[in-house]
Short mmCIF file of C-alpha atoms in Angstrom, two decimals:
data_model
loop_
_atom_site.label_atom_id
_atom_site.label_comp_id
_atom_site.label_asym_id
_atom_site.label_seq_id
_atom_site.Cartn_x
_atom_site.Cartn_y
_atom_site.Cartn_z
CA UNK A 1 139.17 95.89 87.40
CA UNK A 2 139.88 97.90 90.92
CA UNK A 3 138.07 100.83 92.78
CA UNK A 4 139.56 103.67 90.41
CA UNK A 5 138.14 102.14 87.43
CA UNK A 6 135.19 101.11 89.04
CA UNK A 7 133.85 104.37 89.51
CA UNK A 8 135.86 106.06 86.43
CA UNK A 9 133.88 108.59 84.03
CA UNK A 10 135.91 106.26 81.02
CA UNK A 11 134.05 102.76 82.34
CA UNK A 12 130.44 104.35 83.59
CA UNK A 13 130.71 106.57 79.85
CA UNK A 14 131.81 103.38 77.46
CA UNK A 15 130.45 100.82 75.74
CA UNK A 16 132.80 98.29 77.07
CA UNK A 17 131.13 95.07 77.94
CA UNK A 18 131.93 93.26 81.76
CA UNK A 19 131.60 90.24 83.02
CA UNK A 20 131.46 90.31 86.59
CA UNK A 21 133.67 87.13 86.57
CA UNK A 22 134.18 85.01 89.85
CA UNK A 23 137.93 84.60 91.20
CA UNK A 24 137.41 81.33 91.82
CA UNK A 25 135.08 79.58 88.99
CA UNK A 26 136.77 81.97 85.57
CA UNK A 27 135.60 78.83 82.89
CA UNK A 28 132.24 79.55 83.95
CA UNK A 29 132.17 83.17 81.72
CA UNK A 30 134.36 81.66 78.88
CA UNK A 31 133.10 82.65 75.53
CA UNK A 32 130.34 84.38 77.92
CA UNK A 33 131.87 88.19 75.94
CA UNK A 34 132.44 86.51 73.06
CA UNK A 35 128.78 85.91 73.22
CA UNK A 36 127.75 89.53 74.41
CA UNK A 37 129.45 90.82 71.16
CA UNK A 38 129.28 89.05 68.56
CA UNK A 39 125.82 86.97 68.50
CA UNK A 40 124.64 89.34 70.70
CA UNK A 41 125.71 92.51 69.36
CA UNK A 42 125.36 95.04 73.14
CA UNK A 43 127.59 97.35 74.50
CA UNK A 44 127.33 98.86 77.55
CA UNK A 45 126.29 95.75 79.49
CA UNK A 46 127.23 94.01 82.51
CA UNK A 47 126.20 90.55 83.12
CA UNK A 48 126.35 89.18 86.36
CA UNK A 49 126.20 85.35 87.86
CA UNK A 50 122.86 85.51 90.13
CA UNK A 51 124.43 84.53 93.75
CA UNK A 52 121.24 81.91 94.70
CA UNK A 53 121.58 78.80 97.00
CA UNK A 54 119.71 76.67 94.45
CA UNK A 55 119.76 76.24 90.81
CA UNK A 56 121.75 75.96 87.66
CA UNK A 57 124.20 79.38 87.69
CA UNK A 58 122.50 81.56 84.87
CA UNK A 59 124.18 85.43 83.92
CA UNK A 60 121.90 88.76 84.60
CA UNK A 61 122.53 90.67 81.85
CA UNK A 62 122.19 94.24 83.29
CA UNK A 63 122.82 97.78 81.07
CA UNK A 64 125.34 100.07 83.12
CA UNK A 65 121.92 102.80 82.54
CA UNK A 66 120.21 100.78 84.64
CA UNK A 67 123.27 100.03 87.36
CA UNK A 68 123.15 104.11 87.45
CA UNK A 69 119.20 104.84 87.72
CA UNK A 70 119.36 101.96 90.50
CA UNK A 71 122.87 103.65 92.19
CA UNK A 72 120.60 107.07 91.86
CA UNK A 73 117.35 106.08 94.28
CA UNK A 74 120.42 104.61 96.58
CA UNK A 75 122.04 108.05 96.41
CA UNK A 76 118.92 109.87 97.19
CA UNK A 77 117.02 107.55 99.12
CA UNK A 78 120.52 108.05 101.77
CA UNK A 79 121.07 111.07 100.95
CA UNK A 80 124.59 110.11 99.48
CA UNK A 81 127.43 112.63 98.49
CA UNK A 82 130.33 112.89 97.66
CA UNK A 83 131.19 114.05 101.27
CA UNK A 84 129.95 110.47 102.15
CA UNK A 85 133.23 107.28 102.01
CA UNK A 86 131.93 103.38 101.51
CA UNK A 87 134.31 100.13 102.71
CA UNK A 88 133.79 97.55 100.41
CA UNK A 89 133.78 94.31 102.28
CA UNK A 90 131.38 92.68 99.25
CA UNK A 91 133.11 90.84 96.80
CA UNK A 92 132.38 93.33 92.95
CA UNK A 93 132.06 89.52 91.06
CA UNK A 94 128.56 91.00 92.59
CA UNK A 95 125.67 92.79 92.28
CA UNK A 96 126.23 94.29 95.22
CA UNK A 97 129.71 95.03 95.48
CA UNK A 98 129.50 96.33 91.98
CA UNK A 99 126.64 98.44 92.81
CA UNK A 100 128.82 100.40 95.19
CA UNK A 101 130.47 101.67 92.63
CA UNK A 102 128.51 102.82 90.68
CA UNK A 103 126.91 105.00 93.71
CA UNK A 104 130.36 106.30 94.16
CA UNK A 105 130.48 107.26 90.38
CA UNK A 106 126.81 108.27 90.10
CA UNK A 107 127.53 111.48 93.90
CA UNK A 108 131.34 111.68 93.01
CA UNK A 109 131.94 109.73 96.28
CA UNK A 110 135.13 107.80 97.08
CA UNK A 111 135.43 103.74 97.80
CA UNK A 112 137.71 101.56 99.41
CA UNK A 113 138.02 98.95 99.32
CA UNK A 114 138.54 96.07 101.75
CA UNK A 115 141.63 93.53 99.93
CA UNK A 116 142.16 91.34 103.16
CA UNK A 117 139.74 88.17 103.03
CA UNK A 118 136.72 89.06 105.93
CA UNK A 119 137.44 89.66 109.36
CA UNK A 120 134.96 91.11 111.21
CA UNK A 121 138.00 92.70 113.74
CA UNK A 122 139.59 93.89 110.93
CA UNK A 123 136.69 95.14 108.70
CA UNK A 124 136.16 97.58 112.12
CA UNK A 125 139.65 98.89 113.09
CA UNK A 126 139.81 99.03 108.89
CA UNK A 127 136.65 101.43 108.71
CA UNK A 128 137.65 103.54 111.24
CA UNK A 129 141.10 104.04 109.87
CA UNK A 130 139.47 104.95 106.45
CA UNK A 131 136.75 107.16 108.39
CA UNK A 132 134.21 105.68 105.89
CA UNK A 133 130.28 106.56 106.65
CA UNK A 134 128.21 103.76 104.69
CA UNK A 135 129.17 100.51 103.95
CA UNK A 136 127.17 97.29 102.98
CA UNK A 137 127.34 94.00 104.51
CA UNK A 138 125.14 90.47 104.13
CA UNK A 139 123.38 89.18 107.48
CA UNK A 140 127.04 86.34 107.55
CA UNK A 141 128.91 89.26 108.35
CA UNK A 142 127.01 90.95 110.91
CA UNK A 143 126.54 88.01 112.73
CA UNK A 144 130.40 87.86 112.87
CA UNK A 145 130.34 91.40 114.22
CA UNK A 146 128.21 90.94 116.63
CA UNK A 147 129.19 87.26 117.65
CA UNK A 148 132.72 89.03 118.86
CA UNK A 149 130.30 92.22 121.05
CA UNK A 150 132.43 94.65 118.28
CA UNK A 151 131.03 98.25 117.97
CA UNK A 152 130.78 100.82 114.83
CA UNK A 153 133.51 102.81 114.69
CA UNK A 154 132.83 106.54 115.01
CA UNK A 155 131.45 108.28 111.89
CA UNK A 156 129.39 105.52 110.31
CA UNK A 157 125.76 106.43 109.22
CA UNK A 158 123.81 102.79 107.20
CA UNK A 159 125.75 99.50 106.93
CA UNK A 160 123.39 98.16 104.59
CA UNK A 161 122.34 94.51 104.48
CA UNK A 162 121.70 93.05 101.29
CA UNK A 163 121.56 89.30 99.93
CA UNK A 164 119.85 87.56 103.13
CA UNK A 165 116.67 87.55 105.61
CA UNK A 166 117.73 89.31 107.83
CA UNK A 167 116.42 88.64 111.71
CA UNK A 168 114.72 91.32 114.18
CA UNK A 169 117.27 90.52 117.04
CA UNK A 170 120.46 90.23 115.19
CA UNK A 171 119.88 93.89 114.08
CA UNK A 172 118.35 94.67 117.39
CA UNK A 173 122.00 93.39 119.16
CA UNK A 174 123.92 95.00 116.04
CA UNK A 175 121.96 98.67 116.76
CA UNK A 176 122.86 98.12 120.15
CA UNK A 177 126.89 98.12 119.15
CA UNK A 178 125.58 101.18 116.94
CA UNK A 179 126.23 99.85 114.24
CA UNK A 180 123.54 101.46 112.57
CA UNK A 181 121.81 99.01 110.42
CA UNK A 182 119.11 98.97 107.73
CA UNK A 183 117.24 96.05 106.34
CA UNK A 184 117.61 96.20 102.24
CA UNK A 185 115.65 93.09 99.88
CA UNK A 186 116.81 93.08 96.28
CA UNK A 187 118.84 91.34 93.68
CA UNK A 188 120.88 90.42 91.01
CA UNK A 189 117.94 91.64 88.54
CA UNK A 190 116.84 94.59 89.89
CA UNK A 191 120.44 95.77 89.83
CA UNK A 192 120.44 95.60 93.41
CA UNK A 193 117.86 97.34 95.41
CA UNK A 194 113.53 96.98 96.08
CA UNK A 195 113.27 97.80 99.07
CA UNK A 196 115.41 99.13 101.89
CA UNK A 197 114.80 100.56 105.35
CA UNK A 198 114.82 104.52 106.27
CA UNK A 199 118.02 104.95 108.28
CA UNK A 200 116.27 108.11 110.06
CA UNK A 201 113.56 105.14 111.39
CA UNK A 202 114.87 103.30 113.96
CA UNK A 203 113.54 99.85 115.39
CA UNK A 204 112.91 97.27 112.74
CA UNK A 205 110.13 99.92 110.10
CA UNK A 206 109.29 98.20 107.18
CA UNK A 207 110.82 98.08 104.54
CA UNK A 208 109.95 100.90 101.37
CA UNK A 209 110.09 100.35 97.95
CA UNK A 210 112.26 102.43 96.08
CA UNK A 211 110.21 104.99 93.87
CA UNK A 212 111.58 103.52 90.27
CA UNK A 213 110.13 99.91 91.06
CA UNK A 214 106.49 99.39 89.77
CA UNK A 215 105.33 96.30 91.48
CA UNK A 216 102.46 93.97 91.82
CA UNK A 217 101.14 90.67 92.84
CA UNK A 218 98.65 88.26 92.10
CA UNK A 219 96.66 86.00 94.85
CA UNK A 220 99.98 83.95 95.92
CA UNK A 221 101.60 87.37 96.55
CA UNK A 222 103.92 86.08 93.78
CA UNK A 223 106.01 89.64 92.90
CA UNK A 224 106.63 90.82 89.09
CA UNK A 225 108.34 93.54 89.29
CA UNK A 226 108.81 96.70 86.49
CA UNK A 227 111.06 99.50 86.07
CA UNK A 228 114.07 100.81 83.96
CA UNK A 229 116.68 99.24 86.65
CA UNK A 230 115.16 96.06 85.24
CA UNK A 231 117.54 92.88 83.83
CA UNK A 232 117.48 92.30 80.16
CA UNK A 233 117.36 89.56 80.05
CA UNK A 234 119.50 85.48 80.39
CA UNK A 235 122.72 84.52 79.46
CA UNK A 236 122.90 80.25 80.27
CA UNK A 237 125.10 77.89 78.62
CA UNK A 238 123.80 74.43 78.35
CA UNK A 239 125.57 71.11 77.62
CA UNK A 240 126.61 71.39 74.65
CA UNK A 241 128.39 74.31 75.55
CA UNK A 242 126.56 77.01 73.50
CA UNK A 243 125.59 79.82 75.21
CA UNK A 244 121.58 80.96 74.61
CA UNK A 245 119.65 83.40 75.74
CA UNK A 246 116.51 84.40 77.26
CA UNK A 247 114.10 88.42 77.70
CA UNK A 248 113.12 89.73 80.14
CA UNK A 249 110.09 91.97 78.58
CA UNK A 250 110.73 95.23 79.71
CA UNK A 251 106.47 95.44 79.51
CA UNK A 252 105.25 92.44 81.06
CA UNK A 253 107.95 92.76 83.64
CA UNK A 254 109.47 89.92 86.19
CA UNK A 255 107.49 87.46 87.64
CA UNK A 256 110.13 86.43 90.67
CA UNK A 257 110.06 83.25 92.81
CA UNK A 258 109.46 85.84 95.93
CA UNK A 259 106.27 86.03 97.78
CA UNK A 260 106.56 89.27 99.78
CA UNK A 261 103.10 91.27 101.19
CA UNK A 262 102.80 94.91 99.95
CA UNK A 263 100.92 97.58 100.89
CA UNK A 264 101.28 101.89 100.76
CA UNK A 265 100.90 103.99 104.06
CA UNK A 266 100.21 107.14 102.13
CA UNK A 267 102.86 108.34 99.33
CA UNK A 268 105.29 105.62 101.00
CA UNK A 269 104.69 101.89 100.29
CA UNK A 270 106.39 99.44 102.27
CA UNK A 271 107.53 95.29 101.14
CA UNK A 272 107.93 93.07 103.13
CA UNK A 273 109.38 89.25 102.72
CA UNK A 274 108.00 86.37 102.99
CA UNK A 275 109.98 83.62 101.39
CA UNK A 276 110.88 81.87 97.72
CA UNK A 277 108.76 79.69 96.22
CA UNK A 278 112.04 77.38 96.45
CA UNK A 279 112.09 77.27 99.78
CA UNK A 280 108.81 75.50 100.21
CA UNK A 281 108.99 72.74 101.06
CA UNK A 282 106.85 69.66 101.78
CA UNK A 283 107.28 67.93 104.95
CA UNK A 284 104.07 64.55 106.27
CA UNK A 285 102.14 66.59 103.32
CA UNK A 286 102.32 69.79 104.38
CA UNK A 287 103.79 72.87 102.99
CA UNK A 288 106.16 74.69 104.63
CA UNK A 289 108.01 77.85 103.92
CA UNK A 290 111.97 76.74 105.40
CA UNK A 291 112.78 80.83 104.83
CA UNK A 292 110.57 81.85 107.64
CA UNK A 293 111.64 79.70 110.08
CA UNK A 294 115.30 79.81 109.03
CA UNK A 295 114.53 83.94 110.97
CA UNK A 296 112.47 81.41 114.02
CA UNK A 297 116.76 79.53 114.31
CA UNK A 298 118.01 82.76 114.19
CA UNK A 299 115.75 84.42 116.46
CA UNK A 300 116.44 81.14 118.62
CA UNK A 301 120.16 80.92 118.68
CA UNK A 302 120.46 84.93 119.32
CA UNK A 303 118.42 84.32 122.42
CA UNK A 304 121.03 82.65 124.24
CA UNK A 305 123.82 83.70 122.87
CA UNK A 306 124.62 80.74 120.35
CA UNK A 307 127.47 81.47 119.48
CA UNK A 308 127.95 80.30 116.24
CA UNK A 309 125.81 80.61 112.87
CA UNK A 310 123.07 77.63 112.34
CA UNK A 311 121.64 76.94 109.67
CA UNK A 312 117.86 74.56 108.92
CA UNK A 313 118.63 72.26 106.22
CA UNK A 314 115.96 70.26 103.62
CA UNK A 315 116.48 66.42 103.82
CA UNK A 316 115.36 63.23 102.00
CA UNK A 317 113.78 61.42 103.96
CA UNK A 318 111.42 58.33 102.83
CA UNK A 319 108.92 58.50 105.98
CA UNK A 320 108.12 62.20 105.78
CA UNK A 321 109.57 63.47 102.32
CA UNK A 322 111.76 65.85 103.87
CA UNK A 323 113.35 66.45 107.06
CA UNK A 324 114.38 68.85 108.93
CA UNK A 325 118.98 68.47 110.40
CA UNK A 326 119.90 72.04 112.16
CA UNK A 327 123.29 72.23 111.12
CA UNK A 328 126.20 74.63 112.99
CA UNK A 329 129.85 74.35 112.19
CA UNK A 330 132.89 71.45 114.02
CA UNK A 331 133.51 73.93 117.69
CA UNK A 332 132.30 76.87 117.34
CA UNK A 333 129.52 75.40 120.08
CA UNK A 334 129.50 73.72 123.38
CA UNK A 335 126.67 70.35 122.99
CA UNK A 336 125.01 72.14 125.87
CA UNK A 337 124.06 74.74 123.75
CA UNK A 338 123.02 72.32 120.72
CA UNK A 339 121.12 70.91 122.74
CA UNK A 340 119.69 73.90 123.90
CA UNK A 341 119.38 75.35 120.05
CA UNK A 342 117.38 72.57 118.75
CA UNK A 343 115.16 72.46 121.92
CA UNK A 344 113.91 75.72 122.36
CA UNK A 345 113.93 75.85 118.18
CA UNK A 346 111.51 73.03 118.64
CA UNK A 347 109.21 73.66 121.35
CA UNK A 348 108.80 76.81 119.22
CA UNK A 349 108.00 74.51 116.31
CA UNK A 350 104.46 72.99 115.27
CA UNK A 351 104.99 69.37 115.09
CA UNK A 352 105.76 68.62 111.53
CA UNK A 353 108.40 72.44 111.94
CA UNK A 354 110.07 70.50 114.24
CA UNK A 355 114.26 69.65 113.35
CA UNK A 356 115.16 65.96 113.72
CA UNK A 357 118.78 66.08 114.95
CA UNK A 358 121.55 69.20 114.98
CA UNK A 359 124.81 67.92 112.56
CA UNK A 360 127.99 69.88 112.91
CA UNK A 361 129.98 70.08 109.80
CA UNK A 362 133.68 71.39 109.80
CA UNK A 363 132.38 74.05 107.49
CA UNK A 364 129.31 74.89 106.21
CA UNK A 365 129.23 76.08 101.72
CA UNK A 366 128.51 78.98 101.25
CA UNK A 367 128.51 81.56 98.57
CA UNK A 368 130.55 84.26 97.76
CA UNK A 369 128.01 86.65 99.96
CA UNK A 370 127.56 83.69 102.80
CA UNK A 371 123.87 82.00 101.85
CA UNK A 372 124.46 78.71 102.46
CA UNK A 373 124.88 76.44 99.49
CA UNK A 374 121.97 73.69 100.92
CA UNK A 375 121.77 71.45 98.16
CA UNK A 376 125.65 70.71 98.51
CA UNK A 377 124.65 71.20 102.69
CA UNK A 378 122.28 68.34 102.27
CA UNK A 379 125.14 66.30 100.72
CA UNK A 380 127.21 66.54 103.79
CA UNK A 381 124.19 65.55 106.34
CA UNK A 382 122.13 63.05 104.72
CA UNK A 383 123.68 60.71 105.61
CA UNK A 384 123.21 58.76 108.41
#
């Protein structure tokens, strides 16, 4: 489906279901469209595979109206109008890329999709050529732009960053290059964004919860989400090949796996992402937040101008339960810089948080949104 179809009234006002298939894994969706049409007997729903780095794949079901509710909220928050032009560098089989087209339809704005493989210099040149005013990227893409010292093109007024944690140092470096970076927090079940930085506030201002969401946290800080843009449920396929349905109760809302801090400043509600339950691991009996340590590693990497993305990977260890390995790609960095990265990371960490070693791999396995596939990576570096 091309860009024109995805911003057309025929698509958004029609009753046709849509399965957002990953072109590299078409077999994952086999039978889902038939299951939705017959067993579920639904119309006007869109199905997206979750993009997390752990767990079995499942499909999140969102109505087109839910996507448009989210789109209108984002458009209002960023003051997007018919005069705006998006450059789409995210895959449309993920909700982050797909939701851009909902925003274009809702605002009457236009979009140009980057057809070639991701290349930071080509992206920046295309931004300028297309006179893009807004785009959305994942942290990995922003890292590539900053690592190559690529300045922002003129006319770009918002670069929304989602799909993973954005380190403050990377955001600062990108802003120094002129990129109007706005960090965001969202999930597939929320039809994209839940909270976002205001485009007119400089620096690392807190994320503001969009008004169409109701949020609650329990004693452990785990987020529960309610709102009209929430997903209807999950479709998954068992080992027997049969599709199954798990409903999300709109009254109870969705209890996520994310630990957050929520607070109010007058009429504005703010959110800080702390970590995902699955990212809390045990090392020598201590509960450790891998996401927080990854942010620390990112900060250290930017301090020493480390030219490769580095991933902190948990690996099973007989003695410690889990040990941490810093993984970098191939020849992207010198041995001296890798030693410095590990030493400075460990100097800022408690003894049980320290990385055991730095390992090099030809390529870090990632999802289409740039998130490292930690299970695959651990298998690659787990052997000694």
